Amino acid sequence: MDFPLLKSIISQNKSFIITSHVNPDADAIGSELALYFILKKLNKEVRVINHSQTPSFLSFLDTNNVIEKFDAEKHEEMILRADGIIVLDLNQSNRLVSMEKSFCESKAIKVCIDHHQDPGDFADHYFIDTNVSATGELIYDFVEMTNIVEFDYDIALQIYAAIMTDTGSFKYDRTTPKVHHIAAHLLELGVNPTYVFDRIYDQAKFGKIKLLGSSLTSIELFRSGQIAVMVITQKMLQETETLEADIDGFVNFCLAIENVKIGLLFIELKNGLKISLRSKGKIPVNKLAAEFGGGGHINAAGTRLFDTSINDIKSKVIKSAEKYLSEEN
């Protein structure tokens, strides 16, 4: 990884925009804010702007309300005039949604820092490692290897939240000895793991818990119980007064069922649907997602489809998923 190049890009430029994907998770938010604190230590002009609002359960990471929700009238000129734009935790520019047009038109140096597979061609410089646990781990490595700034609590908290969530609380395959060494260092800097876990996972609104109950009831099993399918409709969201961001992590309950190897979550949107895919072992749900215009990791992927419905696509996705089960066997 050419981190000296990234350090040089940062050193040689003054103003930066930091952004991430639609519906950001803790890896996206944590990586953005960690990099924000790094750049501020270097006296850079920096704004963090996202298409989506920060989920309420991650607001504790941004107590100073650094992250701004994109407003074309307010932010477009900033994006066009910035020296550099750094996109984190995404590898396709369409995941910037409303910001994509301004991003593509900007003459700024465009940098992508990510850990997903199959990146698109949209940046000038890519710092991608698909073997790391999280984009937050890459931010840690960048600081560790270049000594661009000294670690402090503010940076450590963000990186810990990023890594902890993207490793499934340190239980996924990419939970390496190195990851635990990083976590230990972050704890030494003052991060309280109980506090972070509580804020992210144990402070759910009542509506989210009710939605989870309805979602679990919707689960169906296919292919002799090896595929679990969960469905969330707009009606369910309205009845529980919840948002798409509240659904984060629900698909993992599909994989908690005995013998299930592939979990599929279909979410009805106002203008289409979102599909979250999870798998165990070497079943490549990123390839399954790619069949429907999406992507991601081998065991965690997703896609968004427009001008279609769950009823129109559900059986097709399940049929394709069965193919990957057959290949594994």
Short mmCIF file of N, CA, C and O in Angstrom, two decimals, residues 114-192:
data_model
loop_
_atom_site.label_atom_id
_atom_site.label_comp_id
_atom_site.label_asym_id
_atom_site.label_seq_id
_atom_site.Cartn_x
_atom_site.Cartn_y
_atom_site.Cartn_z
N ASP A 114 -10.64 2.08 0.60
CA ASP A 114 -11.74 1.10 0.70
C ASP A 114 -11.21 -0.31 0.89
O ASP A 114 -10.01 -0.57 0.71
N HIS A 115 -12.12 -1.24 1.21
CA HIS A 115 -11.74 -2.64 1.36
C HIS A 115 -12.69 -3.58 0.62
O HIS A 115 -12.70 -4.78 0.89
N HIS A 116 -13.50 -3.04 -0.29
CA HIS A 116 -14.41 -3.87 -1.07
C HIS A 116 -13.76 -4.31 -2.39
O HIS A 116 -12.81 -3.69 -2.86
N GLN A 117 -14.32 -5.34 -2.97
CA GLN A 117 -13.79 -5.89 -4.21
C GLN A 117 -14.37 -5.18 -5.43
O GLN A 117 -15.40 -4.52 -5.36
N ASP A 118 -13.68 -5.32 -6.56
CA ASP A 118 -14.15 -4.84 -7.87
C ASP A 118 -14.47 -3.35 -7.91
O ASP A 118 -15.60 -2.94 -8.17
N PRO A 119 -13.48 -2.49 -7.67
CA PRO A 119 -13.73 -1.05 -7.69
C PRO A 119 -14.00 -0.54 -9.10
O PRO A 119 -13.50 -1.07 -10.09
N GLY A 120 -14.83 0.49 -9.16
CA GLY A 120 -15.09 1.15 -10.43
C GLY A 120 -13.98 2.12 -10.76
O GLY A 120 -13.07 2.36 -9.95
N ASP A 121 -14.05 2.72 -11.94
CA ASP A 121 -13.03 3.66 -12.39
C ASP A 121 -13.56 5.08 -12.19
O ASP A 121 -14.17 5.65 -13.08
N PHE A 122 -13.31 5.65 -11.01
CA PHE A 122 -13.87 6.98 -10.72
C PHE A 122 -12.92 7.88 -9.95
O PHE A 122 -13.21 9.05 -9.74
N ALA A 123 -11.78 7.35 -9.51
CA ALA A 123 -10.84 8.14 -8.71
C ALA A 123 -9.49 8.23 -9.38
O ALA A 123 -9.18 7.48 -10.31
N ASP A 124 -8.69 9.17 -8.90
CA ASP A 124 -7.33 9.32 -9.41
C ASP A 124 -6.36 8.37 -8.71
O ASP A 124 -5.40 7.89 -9.31
N HIS A 125 -6.63 8.12 -7.43
CA HIS A 125 -5.75 7.26 -6.64
C HIS A 125 -6.59 6.32 -5.79
O HIS A 125 -7.56 6.75 -5.15
N TYR A 126 -6.20 5.06 -5.76
CA TYR A 126 -6.93 4.05 -4.99
C TYR A 126 -6.01 3.46 -3.92
O TYR A 126 -4.87 3.07 -4.21
N PHE A 127 -6.54 3.40 -2.71
CA PHE A 127 -5.84 2.74 -1.61
C PHE A 127 -6.80 1.67 -1.09
O PHE A 127 -7.62 1.93 -0.20
N ILE A 128 -6.72 0.52 -1.72
CA ILE A 128 -7.69 -0.55 -1.48
C ILE A 128 -6.97 -1.82 -1.04
O ILE A 128 -5.99 -2.23 -1.67
N ASP A 129 -7.48 -2.43 0.00
CA ASP A 129 -6.99 -3.74 0.45
C ASP A 129 -8.19 -4.57 0.85
O ASP A 129 -8.84 -4.30 1.87
N THR A 130 -8.52 -5.55 0.03
CA THR A 130 -9.72 -6.37 0.28
C THR A 130 -9.51 -7.38 1.39
O THR A 130 -10.45 -8.07 1.78
N ASN A 131 -8.30 -7.47 1.91
CA ASN A 131 -8.02 -8.44 2.97
C ASN A 131 -8.19 -7.88 4.38
O ASN A 131 -8.20 -8.65 5.34
N VAL A 132 -8.31 -6.57 4.50
CA VAL A 132 -8.44 -5.98 5.83
C VAL A 132 -9.89 -6.09 6.31
O VAL A 132 -10.82 -6.29 5.53
N SER A 133 -10.07 -5.93 7.61
CA SER A 133 -11.38 -6.11 8.22
C SER A 133 -12.34 -4.97 7.92
O SER A 133 -13.56 -5.17 7.88
N ALA A 134 -11.80 -3.78 7.74
CA ALA A 134 -12.65 -2.59 7.62
C ALA A 134 -11.84 -1.46 7.01
O ALA A 134 -10.60 -1.47 7.04
N THR A 135 -12.54 -0.48 6.46
CA THR A 135 -11.85 0.72 6.00
C THR A 135 -11.16 1.41 7.17
O THR A 135 -10.08 1.98 7.02
N GLY A 136 -11.76 1.32 8.34
CA GLY A 136 -11.14 1.88 9.53
C GLY A 136 -9.77 1.30 9.82
O GLY A 136 -8.89 1.98 10.34
N GLU A 137 -9.58 0.02 9.48
CA GLU A 137 -8.26 -0.60 9.67
C GLU A 137 -7.24 0.05 8.74
O GLU A 137 -6.07 0.23 9.11
N LEU A 138 -7.67 0.41 7.54
CA LEU A 138 -6.77 1.09 6.61
C LEU A 138 -6.37 2.47 7.13
O LEU A 138 -5.23 2.90 6.97
N ILE A 139 -7.32 3.17 7.75
CA ILE A 139 -7.00 4.47 8.33
C ILE A 139 -5.98 4.30 9.45
O ILE A 139 -5.02 5.07 9.57
N TYR A 140 -6.16 3.26 10.26
CA TYR A 140 -5.20 2.98 11.32
C TYR A 140 -3.82 2.71 10.72
O TYR A 140 -2.81 3.25 11.17
N ASP A 141 -3.77 1.85 9.70
CA ASP A 141 -2.49 1.50 9.07
C ASP A 141 -1.81 2.74 8.49
O ASP A 141 -0.58 2.87 8.57
N PHE A 142 -2.61 3.62 7.91
CA PHE A 142 -2.06 4.85 7.32
C PHE A 142 -1.34 5.68 8.39
O PHE A 142 -0.20 6.13 8.19
N VAL A 143 -1.99 5.88 9.51
CA VAL A 143 -1.37 6.66 10.59
C VAL A 143 -0.17 5.93 11.17
O VAL A 143 0.90 6.52 11.40
N GLU A 144 -0.31 4.63 11.38
CA GLU A 144 0.75 3.83 11.98
C GLU A 144 2.00 3.81 11.11
O GLU A 144 3.13 3.92 11.62
N MET A 145 1.80 3.70 9.79
CA MET A 145 2.95 3.54 8.88
C MET A 145 3.62 4.86 8.50
O MET A 145 4.80 4.90 8.19
N THR A 146 2.86 5.95 8.51
CA THR A 146 3.42 7.23 8.06
C THR A 146 3.72 8.20 9.20
O THR A 146 4.45 9.18 8.99
N ASN A 147 3.15 7.93 10.39
CA ASN A 147 3.30 8.86 11.51
C ASN A 147 2.86 10.27 11.13
O ASN A 147 3.45 11.26 11.59
N ILE A 148 1.84 10.35 10.28
CA ILE A 148 1.38 11.66 9.80
C ILE A 148 0.88 12.50 10.96
O ILE A 148 1.01 13.73 10.96
N VAL A 149 0.28 11.87 11.96
CA VAL A 149 -0.12 12.53 13.21
C VAL A 149 0.05 11.50 14.32
O VAL A 149 0.29 10.31 14.06
N GLU A 150 -0.11 11.94 15.56
CA GLU A 150 -0.11 11.01 16.68
C GLU A 150 -1.54 10.54 16.94
O GLU A 150 -2.50 11.32 16.83
N PHE A 151 -1.72 9.27 17.26
CA PHE A 151 -3.03 8.77 17.65
C PHE A 151 -3.49 9.48 18.92
O PHE A 151 -2.68 9.80 19.80
N ASP A 152 -4.79 9.73 19.02
CA ASP A 152 -5.37 10.22 20.26
C ASP A 152 -6.74 9.56 20.44
O ASP A 152 -7.16 8.76 19.62
N TYR A 153 -7.42 9.91 21.51
CA TYR A 153 -8.70 9.27 21.80
C TYR A 153 -9.74 9.50 20.70
O TYR A 153 -10.47 8.57 20.33
N ASP A 154 -9.80 10.73 20.19
CA ASP A 154 -10.81 11.03 19.16
C ASP A 154 -10.65 10.14 17.94
O ASP A 154 -11.64 9.60 17.41
N ILE A 155 -9.44 9.96 17.48
CA ILE A 155 -9.18 9.10 16.32
C ILE A 155 -9.43 7.64 16.70
O ILE A 155 -10.03 6.87 15.94
N ALA A 156 -8.98 7.25 17.89
CA ALA A 156 -9.11 5.86 18.33
C ALA A 156 -10.56 5.42 18.44
O ALA A 156 -10.92 4.30 18.03
N LEU A 157 -11.43 6.26 18.98
CA LEU A 157 -12.84 5.91 19.12
C LEU A 157 -13.47 5.60 17.77
O LEU A 157 -14.20 4.61 17.62
N GLN A 158 -13.18 6.43 16.78
CA GLN A 158 -13.76 6.24 15.45
C GLN A 158 -13.28 4.94 14.81
O GLN A 158 -14.08 4.18 14.24
N ILE A 159 -11.99 4.68 14.90
CA ILE A 159 -11.44 3.48 14.29
C ILE A 159 -11.95 2.23 14.99
O ILE A 159 -12.27 1.22 14.34
N TYR A 160 -12.07 2.30 16.32
CA TYR A 160 -12.58 1.13 17.05
C TYR A 160 -14.01 0.81 16.63
O TYR A 160 -14.35 -0.35 16.38
N ALA A 161 -14.86 1.83 16.54
CA ALA A 161 -16.25 1.61 16.12
C ALA A 161 -16.30 1.01 14.72
O ALA A 161 -17.12 0.11 14.44
N ALA A 162 -15.44 1.49 13.84
CA ALA A 162 -15.40 0.99 12.46
C ALA A 162 -15.03 -0.49 12.42
O ALA A 162 -15.70 -1.31 11.78
N ILE A 163 -13.96 -0.84 13.12
CA ILE A 163 -13.48 -2.22 13.09
C ILE A 163 -14.41 -3.15 13.86
O ILE A 163 -14.70 -4.26 13.41
N MET A 164 -14.87 -2.72 15.02
CA MET A 164 -15.73 -3.57 15.84
C MET A 164 -16.99 -3.99 15.08
O MET A 164 -17.39 -5.17 15.09
N THR A 165 -17.60 -3.05 14.39
CA THR A 165 -18.84 -3.38 13.68
C THR A 165 -18.60 -4.20 12.42
O THR A 165 -19.34 -5.14 12.14
N ASP A 166 -17.55 -3.85 11.67
CA ASP A 166 -17.32 -4.57 10.41
C ASP A 166 -16.74 -5.96 10.63
O ASP A 166 -16.68 -6.76 9.69
N THR A 167 -16.31 -6.27 11.85
CA THR A 167 -15.88 -7.64 12.17
C THR A 167 -16.99 -8.41 12.89
O THR A 167 -16.77 -9.53 13.35
N GLY A 168 -18.19 -7.79 12.98
CA GLY A 168 -19.26 -8.45 13.71
C GLY A 168 -18.91 -8.65 15.16
O GLY A 168 -19.11 -9.73 15.72
N SER A 169 -18.38 -7.60 15.77
CA SER A 169 -17.88 -7.67 17.15
C SER A 169 -16.79 -8.72 17.29
O SER A 169 -16.79 -9.55 18.21
N PHE A 170 -15.89 -8.71 16.32
CA PHE A 170 -14.69 -9.56 16.33
C PHE A 170 -15.00 -11.05 16.19
O PHE A 170 -14.35 -11.89 16.82
N LYS A 171 -15.97 -11.37 15.30
CA LYS A 171 -16.27 -12.78 15.09
C LYS A 171 -16.20 -13.21 13.62
O LYS A 171 -16.26 -14.40 13.33
N TYR A 172 -16.07 -12.27 12.68
CA TYR A 172 -16.01 -12.64 11.27
C TYR A 172 -14.62 -13.13 10.89
O TYR A 172 -13.66 -12.98 11.64
N ASP A 173 -14.53 -13.68 9.68
CA ASP A 173 -13.29 -14.31 9.22
C ASP A 173 -12.08 -13.38 9.25
O ASP A 173 -10.96 -13.82 9.48
N ARG A 174 -12.30 -12.10 8.97
CA ARG A 174 -11.16 -11.18 8.89
C ARG A 174 -10.73 -10.66 10.26
O ARG A 174 -9.98 -9.69 10.35
N THR A 175 -11.19 -11.29 11.33
CA THR A 175 -10.73 -10.94 12.67
C THR A 175 -9.39 -11.64 12.91
O THR A 175 -9.33 -12.76 13.39
N THR A 176 -8.34 -10.97 12.54
CA THR A 176 -6.99 -11.52 12.58
C THR A 176 -6.29 -11.16 13.89
O THR A 176 -6.76 -10.29 14.64
N PRO A 177 -5.14 -11.78 14.17
CA PRO A 177 -4.34 -11.33 15.32
C PRO A 177 -4.02 -9.84 15.24
O PRO A 177 -4.02 -9.14 16.26
N LYS A 178 -3.75 -9.38 14.03
CA LYS A 178 -3.45 -7.95 13.85
C LYS A 178 -4.62 -7.08 14.31
O LYS A 178 -4.42 -6.04 14.97
N VAL A 179 -5.85 -7.49 13.98
CA VAL A 179 -7.03 -6.73 14.38
C VAL A 179 -7.11 -6.62 15.90
O VAL A 179 -7.41 -5.56 16.45
N HIS A 180 -6.81 -7.71 16.59
CA HIS A 180 -6.86 -7.67 18.05
C HIS A 180 -5.74 -6.80 18.61
O HIS A 180 -5.93 -6.11 19.63
N HIS A 181 -4.58 -6.79 17.97
CA HIS A 181 -3.51 -5.90 18.40
C HIS A 181 -3.92 -4.43 18.23
O HIS A 181 -3.65 -3.60 19.10
N ILE A 182 -4.58 -4.14 17.10
CA ILE A 182 -5.07 -2.77 16.88
C ILE A 182 -6.08 -2.40 17.95
O ILE A 182 -6.02 -1.32 18.55
N ALA A 183 -7.04 -3.30 18.20
CA ALA A 183 -8.07 -3.03 19.21
C ALA A 183 -7.45 -2.78 20.58
O ALA A 183 -7.86 -1.87 21.31
N ALA A 184 -6.43 -3.57 20.92
CA ALA A 184 -5.75 -3.38 22.21
C ALA A 184 -5.12 -1.99 22.29
O ALA A 184 -5.22 -1.31 23.33
N HIS A 185 -4.50 -1.55 21.20
CA HIS A 185 -3.89 -0.21 21.17
C HIS A 185 -4.95 0.87 21.35
O HIS A 185 -4.75 1.83 22.10
N LEU A 186 -6.08 0.69 20.68
CA LEU A 186 -7.16 1.68 20.77
C LEU A 186 -7.73 1.74 22.18
O LEU A 186 -8.08 2.83 22.67
N LEU A 187 -7.82 0.60 22.84
CA LEU A 187 -8.27 0.58 24.24
C LEU A 187 -7.27 1.28 25.15
O LEU A 187 -7.63 1.98 26.10
N GLU A 188 -5.99 1.10 24.84
CA GLU A 188 -4.94 1.78 25.62
C GLU A 188 -5.06 3.30 25.49
O GLU A 188 -4.66 4.04 26.39
N LEU A 189 -5.63 3.75 24.38
CA LEU A 189 -5.81 5.19 24.16
C LEU A 189 -7.08 5.71 24.81
O LEU A 189 -7.41 6.89 24.69
N GLY A 190 -7.82 4.82 25.50
CA GLY A 190 -8.97 5.27 26.28
C GLY A 190 -10.33 4.81 25.80
O GLY A 190 -11.35 5.13 26.43
N VAL A 191 -10.39 4.10 24.70
CA VAL A 191 -11.69 3.63 24.20
C VAL A 191 -12.27 2.61 25.16
O VAL A 191 -11.59 1.68 25.61
N ASN A 192 -13.54 2.78 25.48
CA ASN A 192 -14.27 1.86 26.36
C ASN A 192 -15.13 0.95 25.49
O ASN A 192 -16.14 1.39 24.95
#
